[in-house]
Amino acid sequence: MPPDSTDTRRRLLDAAFEEFASHGLAGARVDRIAELAKANKRLIYAYYGNKEELFDTVMVRSLVVLADAVPFAADDLPGYAGALFDHMVAHPEMVRLTMWKLLERPNVSAAEVEAYRPKVQAVADSQADGRLDPDADPVDVMILVIGLVAAWFTSSPALRALATGERSDVQRLAEHRAALIRAVAQMADNRTSGDDSVGHRLST
Amino acid sequence: MPPDSTDTRRRLLDAAFEEFASHGLAGARVDRIAELAKANKRLIYAYYGNKEELFDTVMVRSLVVLADAVPFAADDLPGYAGALFDHMVAHPEMVRLTMWKLLERPNVSAAEVEAYRPKVQAVADSQADGRLDPDADPVDVMILVIGLVAAWFTSSPALRALATGERSDVQRLAEHRAALIRAVAQMADNRTSGDDSVGHRLST
DNA sequence: GTACCGTAACTAACTAGTTATTGACAGCGT
DNA sequence: ACGCTGTCAATAACTAGTTAGTTACGGTAC
């Protein structure tokens, strides 16, 4: 059997994931990645080209893992929101990585667009079938739902620190999760949006 | 009168704001800041100590500007959301700066906590008066509203690229704004949340 | 069996260029 | 004489990427 490099490759990707999630693209150190992976720095360039390409590779893998772990459900956006939130809680590094990418590598890869397309289409179908509020562009629905799910992680620690009462972190998280799911339900359910009785100005 | 350095100080802050918003703390270059400010690099250290303290100073000023520009209104969360969204659209660098801070300097300053406290209290008051859905912790209400407002900016460019139809960027933005405000209204209005008829599981 | 060879996996040490930070010093108003 | 504003040039530490190898190992001719 010829020598096998797959394990070294995986170790490098794992280490890069940690390093990039912690420090971002500019802040990450190639030497630290190699050290953490217990591999030689040269191999990073042999297998992944350079630091940026390594980042892209890590990013793609992270999105694949996410897609496998949290199936999209346009018919049950609250359920989807809950599952996505749980995944984010379990993998906060993934959330950080996504934010780093948004700031440091805001390129639009065709693969990512195609990954979103069926989800947007599913939302559009649900709207057409009357299962979902049809007023908003399906893309906006997606953006807002994901924004709600991510709100906990994108919010200021200073704001989170103001939580009233004395609850454990798990209780706190569970309570936020419930509020989040309620918000998604109210937003998505077309029973609450069909009438225009909501007493707020909707523009300007 | 001794020579006045206030103008140089302001130029340095402005330049630092741009540089930090573009590249973050680790990616920012002190030389570029000095060059953009048309000031000597040494003055950064004379006036602001070092790179990190300069970042903190820029951050504080940015939050003050935001607080002055967008007054909080617990009674009219949809209106507040719209105003906050408009400010973010007008100042996307501020949004980026906030994200950088979250990733690179997630320290909780007492000043920031105190800035949030009256807002949270105002939400709690509105809940007590029955003007707002009292089910959720006021902190969660704040987190979710801000998360909704920021959703446009934190969403993946790949997802935004999928917008249906052919509209100009301003039309696109206005439509998202409307959907956002509708979402905040549905979430905040206690008329829609009092009954538990929403047909979704709310936990696990 | 074994000496040889090609190739894939891996390594140590280096280079060339940046980077934040500082030391030494000059002008100027009081 | 002194404090504030500002300049210039150094420096010590780092960093991405590279050069020039060595080691491990299966196949192959003999």
XYZ file of C-alpha atoms (C1' of nucleotides) in Angstrom:
468
model
C 0.000 0.000 0.000
C 1.293 3.463 -0.874
C 1.728 5.889 1.947
C -1.454 7.593 2.962
C -1.715 11.299 3.625
C -5.453 11.512 4.329
C -4.962 11.519 8.073
C -2.424 14.315 7.910
C -4.740 16.250 5.630
C -7.609 15.852 8.043
C -5.498 16.885 11.014
C -4.428 20.001 9.132
C -8.021 20.885 8.277
C -9.151 20.355 11.851
C -6.333 22.506 13.168
C -7.003 25.179 10.551
C -10.668 25.187 11.489
C -9.806 25.895 15.109
C -7.196 28.508 14.270
C -9.317 30.349 11.721
C -12.366 30.267 13.988
C -10.306 31.744 16.791
C -8.286 34.352 14.934
C -9.736 34.767 11.464
C -7.805 34.781 8.224
C -5.448 37.658 8.947
C -4.950 36.714 12.585
C -4.394 33.011 12.009
C -0.804 31.782 12.073
C 0.304 29.129 9.678
C 2.892 27.957 12.188
C 0.250 27.468 14.857
C -1.905 25.434 12.498
C 1.016 23.152 11.672
C 1.930 22.814 15.309
C -1.624 22.027 16.399
C -1.952 19.482 13.605
C 1.398 17.975 14.540
C 2.381 18.261 10.908
C 5.026 20.155 9.022
C 4.177 23.611 7.784
C 5.334 22.737 4.298
C 2.476 20.270 3.941
C -0.074 23.050 4.158
C 1.369 24.467 0.953
C 1.698 21.025 -0.601
C -1.921 20.069 0.061
C -3.846 23.327 0.120
C -1.822 25.845 -1.849
C -1.668 28.732 0.570
C -3.315 30.244 3.605
C -6.295 31.693 1.743
C -7.063 28.492 -0.132
C -6.794 26.609 3.141
C -9.347 28.990 4.595
C -11.676 28.407 1.650
C -11.324 24.652 2.003
C -12.095 24.826 5.710
C -15.102 26.998 4.959
C -16.529 24.629 2.362
C -16.147 21.658 4.667
C -17.835 23.547 7.467
C -20.828 24.365 5.275
C -21.134 20.762 4.141
C -21.129 19.590 7.744
C -23.807 22.130 8.565
C -26.012 21.142 5.639
C -25.760 17.489 6.651
C -26.514 18.188 10.291
C -29.449 20.580 9.897
C -31.857 19.704 7.066
C -33.883 22.618 5.814
C -37.638 22.590 6.368
C -39.571 25.400 4.721
C -42.818 23.910 6.081
C -41.599 24.170 9.651
C -39.444 27.249 9.933
C -39.717 27.368 13.738
C -38.478 23.792 13.912
C -35.692 24.575 11.488
C -34.753 27.631 13.495
C -34.578 25.558 16.656
C -32.407 22.905 15.020
C -30.111 25.513 13.491
C -29.816 27.285 16.813
C -28.942 24.025 18.536
C -26.245 23.352 15.969
C -24.819 26.805 16.492
C -24.808 26.365 20.246
C -23.017 23.053 19.818
C -20.558 24.511 17.298
C -19.935 28.173 18.076
C -16.666 27.991 16.150
C -18.708 27.506 12.996
C -20.578 30.718 13.693
C -17.332 32.571 14.230
C -15.862 31.146 11.042
C -18.881 32.348 9.093
C -18.521 35.831 10.521
C -14.811 35.926 9.697
C -15.604 34.914 6.152
C -18.201 37.635 5.839
C -15.657 40.227 6.928
C -12.464 38.949 5.377
C -13.532 36.885 2.350
C -16.918 38.117 1.170
C -16.650 36.339 -2.151
C -19.741 34.719 -3.616
C -18.926 31.182 -4.649
C -21.235 29.524 -7.127
C -21.356 26.463 -4.872
C -22.739 28.449 -1.993
C -25.354 30.150 -4.145
C -26.494 26.765 -5.407
C -26.666 25.477 -1.854
C -29.080 28.258 -0.965
C -31.185 28.049 -4.118
C -33.312 24.998 -3.227
C -34.000 26.443 0.210
C -35.224 29.702 -1.251
C -37.301 27.753 -3.744
C -38.822 25.677 -0.960
C -39.842 28.853 0.839
C -41.361 30.195 -2.356
C -43.329 26.958 -2.796
C -44.628 27.147 0.742
C -45.717 30.693 0.107
C -47.505 29.686 -3.078
C -49.330 26.915 -1.225
C -50.498 29.399 1.356
C -48.569 27.762 4.164
C -46.390 30.832 4.575
C -46.887 34.566 4.517
C -46.513 35.436 0.819
C -45.881 39.139 1.299
C -42.112 38.988 1.539
C -39.527 37.893 -0.972
C -38.492 34.327 -0.045
C -34.889 35.526 0.175
C -35.941 38.079 2.763
C -37.748 35.382 4.707
C -34.560 33.323 4.765
C -32.420 36.295 5.725
C -34.718 37.261 8.580
C -35.105 33.747 9.940
C -31.364 33.137 9.890
C -30.831 36.585 11.362
C -33.136 35.694 14.238
C -31.354 32.399 14.851
C -27.948 34.051 14.770
C -29.075 37.013 16.891
C -27.855 35.406 20.094
C -24.354 35.089 18.676
C -24.165 38.422 16.903
C -25.530 40.365 19.852
C -23.237 42.366 22.056
C -21.900 40.529 25.104
C -22.690 43.715 27.005
C -26.369 43.283 26.178
C -26.363 39.584 27.023
C -24.783 40.431 30.355
C -27.928 42.341 31.306
C -30.131 39.263 31.502
C -32.466 39.608 34.453
C -32.774 37.055 37.208
C -30.320 34.425 38.257
C -30.445 31.529 35.898
C -27.811 29.061 34.816
C -26.361 29.387 31.337
C -28.355 26.418 30.093
C -31.601 27.861 31.455
C -30.745 31.199 29.908
C -30.074 29.586 26.560
C -33.232 27.496 26.685
C -35.302 30.565 27.418
C -33.790 32.486 24.552
C -34.370 29.489 22.307
C -38.048 29.502 23.222
C -38.351 33.229 22.542
C -36.544 32.794 19.238
C -38.834 29.998 18.091
C -41.886 31.996 19.117
C -40.606 34.941 17.079
C -40.035 32.794 14.003
C -43.489 31.272 14.372
C -45.149 34.679 14.599
C -43.177 35.938 11.683
C -43.756 32.984 9.396
C -47.331 32.016 10.163
C -49.558 33.563 7.546
C -52.545 33.634 9.880
C -51.114 36.652 11.668
C -50.083 38.560 8.596
C -53.057 38.221 6.298
C -54.934 41.041 7.968
C -53.412 44.486 7.854
C -54.686 45.437 11.276
C -51.207 45.734 12.705
C -51.117 49.226 14.092
C -47.728 50.316 12.883
C -46.541 52.306 9.946
C -44.812 49.892 7.643
C -42.730 52.315 5.636
C -40.545 55.346 6.257
C -1.605 79.443 23.165
C 0.051 76.068 22.693
C -0.416 74.456 19.321
C -3.687 72.645 18.961
C -3.726 68.916 18.290
C -7.470 68.358 18.237
C -7.605 68.356 14.474
C -4.798 65.848 14.197
C -6.487 63.701 16.809
C -9.751 63.758 14.883
C -8.052 62.937 11.604
C -6.348 59.997 13.261
C -9.645 58.735 14.676
C -11.394 59.095 11.342
C -8.617 57.258 9.565
C -8.527 54.560 12.229
C -12.282 54.130 11.909
C -11.958 53.493 8.185
C -8.974 51.199 8.556
C -10.419 49.147 11.396
C -13.796 48.870 9.659
C -12.072 47.598 6.538
C -9.490 45.255 8.002
C -10.283 44.702 11.661
C -7.876 44.941 14.545
C -5.358 42.320 13.424
C -5.567 43.282 9.757
C -5.334 47.031 10.274
C -1.980 48.644 9.619
C -0.764 51.458 11.798
C 1.192 52.869 8.877
C -1.907 53.046 6.712
C -3.830 54.851 9.449
C -1.087 57.446 9.809
C -0.842 57.867 6.062
C -4.600 58.258 5.584
C -4.724 60.759 8.457
C -1.756 62.614 6.998
C -0.172 62.471 10.416
C 2.938 60.905 11.790
C 2.718 57.366 13.051
C 4.355 58.346 16.304
C 1.365 60.493 17.212
C -0.896 57.473 17.402
C 1.208 56.276 20.293
C 1.433 59.752 21.798
C -2.347 60.283 21.771
C -3.889 56.842 21.995
C -1.285 54.584 23.570
C -1.249 51.721 21.146
C -3.202 49.994 18.412
C -5.657 48.236 20.730
C -6.453 51.349 22.730
C -6.949 53.231 19.490
C -9.409 50.558 18.446
C -11.283 50.889 21.740
C -11.425 54.663 21.376
C -12.760 54.374 17.843
C -15.343 51.872 19.050
C -16.585 54.088 21.862
C -16.932 57.072 19.557
C -18.825 54.977 17.048
C -21.307 53.848 19.697
C -21.827 57.403 20.900
C -22.538 58.539 17.354
C -25.027 55.701 16.949
C -26.816 56.466 20.208
C -27.164 60.114 19.199
C -28.394 59.297 15.719
C -30.948 56.603 16.574
C -32.946 57.221 19.766
C -34.385 54.112 21.303
C -38.159 53.721 21.376
C -39.477 50.734 23.295
C -43.039 51.835 22.488
C -42.418 51.669 18.776
C -40.007 48.856 18.110
C -40.889 48.671 14.405
C -40.095 52.359 14.047
C -36.870 51.928 15.985
C -35.941 48.964 13.817
C -36.505 51.023 10.693
C -34.421 53.918 11.963
C -31.632 51.596 13.087
C -31.691 49.840 9.752
C -31.462 53.157 7.933
C -28.489 54.165 10.023
C -26.780 50.882 9.245
C -27.429 51.295 5.544
C -25.961 54.790 5.710
C -22.995 53.623 7.780
C -22.101 50.056 6.882
C -18.596 50.627 8.246
C -20.138 50.904 11.690
C -21.718 47.498 11.273
C -18.419 46.017 10.205
C -16.628 47.623 13.116
C -19.127 46.103 15.527
C -18.604 42.681 14.019
C -14.838 43.010 14.242
C -15.155 43.964 17.864
C -17.334 40.963 18.577
C -14.734 38.663 17.058
C -11.493 40.304 18.084
C -12.273 42.264 21.253
C -15.258 40.664 22.975
C -14.644 42.472 26.225
C -17.614 43.757 28.192
C -17.051 47.372 29.111
C -19.086 48.805 31.951
C -19.923 51.811 29.778
C -21.524 49.655 27.138
C -23.549 47.703 29.678
C -24.834 50.954 31.153
C -25.726 52.170 27.667
C -27.918 49.134 27.158
C -29.494 49.126 30.619
C -32.082 51.920 30.107
C -33.154 50.367 26.819
C -33.742 47.006 28.429
C -35.588 48.727 31.245
C -37.776 50.593 28.777
C -38.712 47.313 27.133
C -39.533 45.826 30.534
C -41.745 48.818 31.302
C -43.576 48.469 28.026
C -44.139 44.815 28.796
C -45.495 45.651 32.250
C -47.899 48.180 30.731
C -49.175 45.553 28.360
C -47.973 47.350 25.282
C -45.530 44.568 24.503
C -45.606 40.796 24.600
C -44.510 40.020 28.173
C -43.555 36.408 27.556
C -39.928 36.980 26.717
C -37.089 38.394 28.778
C -36.623 42.043 27.735
C -32.998 41.249 26.919
C -34.165 38.563 24.511
C -36.564 41.030 22.916
C -33.680 43.429 22.353
C -31.399 40.697 21.028
C -34.010 39.450 18.588
C -35.011 42.891 17.329
C -31.397 43.911 16.780
C -30.726 40.522 15.203
C -33.559 41.143 12.753
C -32.285 44.603 11.888
C -28.738 43.348 11.385
C -29.861 40.269 9.458
C -29.386 41.957 6.109
C -25.754 42.680 6.935
C -24.908 39.409 8.619
C -26.522 37.293 5.924
C -24.398 35.531 3.358
C -23.808 37.482 0.142
C -24.537 34.219 -1.630
C -28.036 34.241 -0.204
C -28.604 37.904 -1.009
C -27.494 37.202 -4.563
C -30.530 34.959 -5.004
C -33.075 37.752 -4.806
C -35.816 37.120 -7.340
C -36.877 39.603 -9.968
C -34.932 42.485 -11.386
C -34.968 45.395 -9.003
C -32.500 48.130 -8.341
C -30.441 48.015 -5.167
C -32.534 50.739 -3.565
C -35.768 48.952 -4.384
C -34.292 45.737 -3.059
C -33.261 47.451 0.160
C -36.625 49.174 0.593
C -38.427 45.876 0.169
C -36.244 44.174 2.721
C -36.804 47.091 5.063
C -40.552 46.647 4.771
C -40.314 42.917 5.446
C -38.051 43.597 8.416
C -40.433 46.123 9.940
C -43.365 43.777 9.418
C -41.427 41.027 11.179
C -40.613 43.248 14.150
C -44.238 44.349 14.366
C -45.524 40.777 14.370
C -42.954 39.759 16.907
C -43.471 42.637 19.289
C -47.204 43.176 19.125
C -48.786 41.409 22.056
C -52.093 40.952 20.253
C -50.650 38.134 18.190
C -48.911 36.324 21.005
C -51.489 36.257 23.732
C -53.281 33.211 22.337
C -51.395 29.952 22.171
C -53.062 28.839 18.988
C -49.854 28.928 17.018
C -49.540 25.469 15.609
C -45.892 24.818 16.232
C -43.988 23.006 18.891
C -42.218 25.634 20.895
C -39.557 23.491 22.539
C -37.224 20.731 21.420
C 15.938 -13.019 -1.217
C 17.982 -8.590 -2.376
C 19.776 -4.595 -4.434
C 17.795 -0.906 -6.894
C 14.456 2.662 -8.203
C 10.686 5.803 -8.403
C 7.440 8.172 -5.883
C 4.745 9.952 -2.173
C 5.076 11.758 2.556
C 7.373 14.412 5.303
C 11.090 17.629 7.601
C 14.432 21.313 9.170
C 16.297 25.574 8.281
C 16.038 29.646 5.803
C 14.588 34.057 3.222
C 12.748 38.249 2.268
C 9.637 41.274 3.627
C 6.383 43.294 7.325
C 4.984 45.080 11.621
C 4.143 47.493 15.985
C 6.625 50.133 18.847
C 10.310 53.354 20.518
C 14.446 56.637 20.986
C 16.376 60.803 19.848
C 15.586 65.120 18.423
C 13.600 69.835 16.524
C 10.208 73.813 16.348
C 7.377 76.837 18.894
C 4.564 79.389 22.032
C 4.699 80.951 26.917
C 13.329 76.390 30.748
C 9.343 73.712 29.630
C 5.612 71.301 27.689
C 3.212 70.178 23.564
C 3.343 68.999 18.649
C 5.570 66.867 15.374
C 9.536 64.287 12.446
C 12.832 60.653 11.186
C 15.003 56.604 11.515
C 15.823 52.553 13.906
C 14.774 47.826 16.002
C 13.351 43.627 17.518
C 10.024 40.357 16.709
C 7.179 37.977 13.373
C 5.382 35.770 9.278
C 4.067 33.601 4.773
C 6.183 31.102 1.764
C 10.468 28.309 -0.091
C 14.725 25.595 -0.740
C 16.796 21.570 -0.419
C 16.655 17.927 1.230
C 15.461 12.904 4.050
C 12.580 8.915 5.083
C 9.248 5.122 4.019
C 7.759 1.762 0.951
C 5.928 -0.904 -2.881
C 7.319 -2.737 -7.200
C 10.935 -4.976 -10.129
C 14.974 -6.886 -12.254
C 18.251 -10.306 -11.069
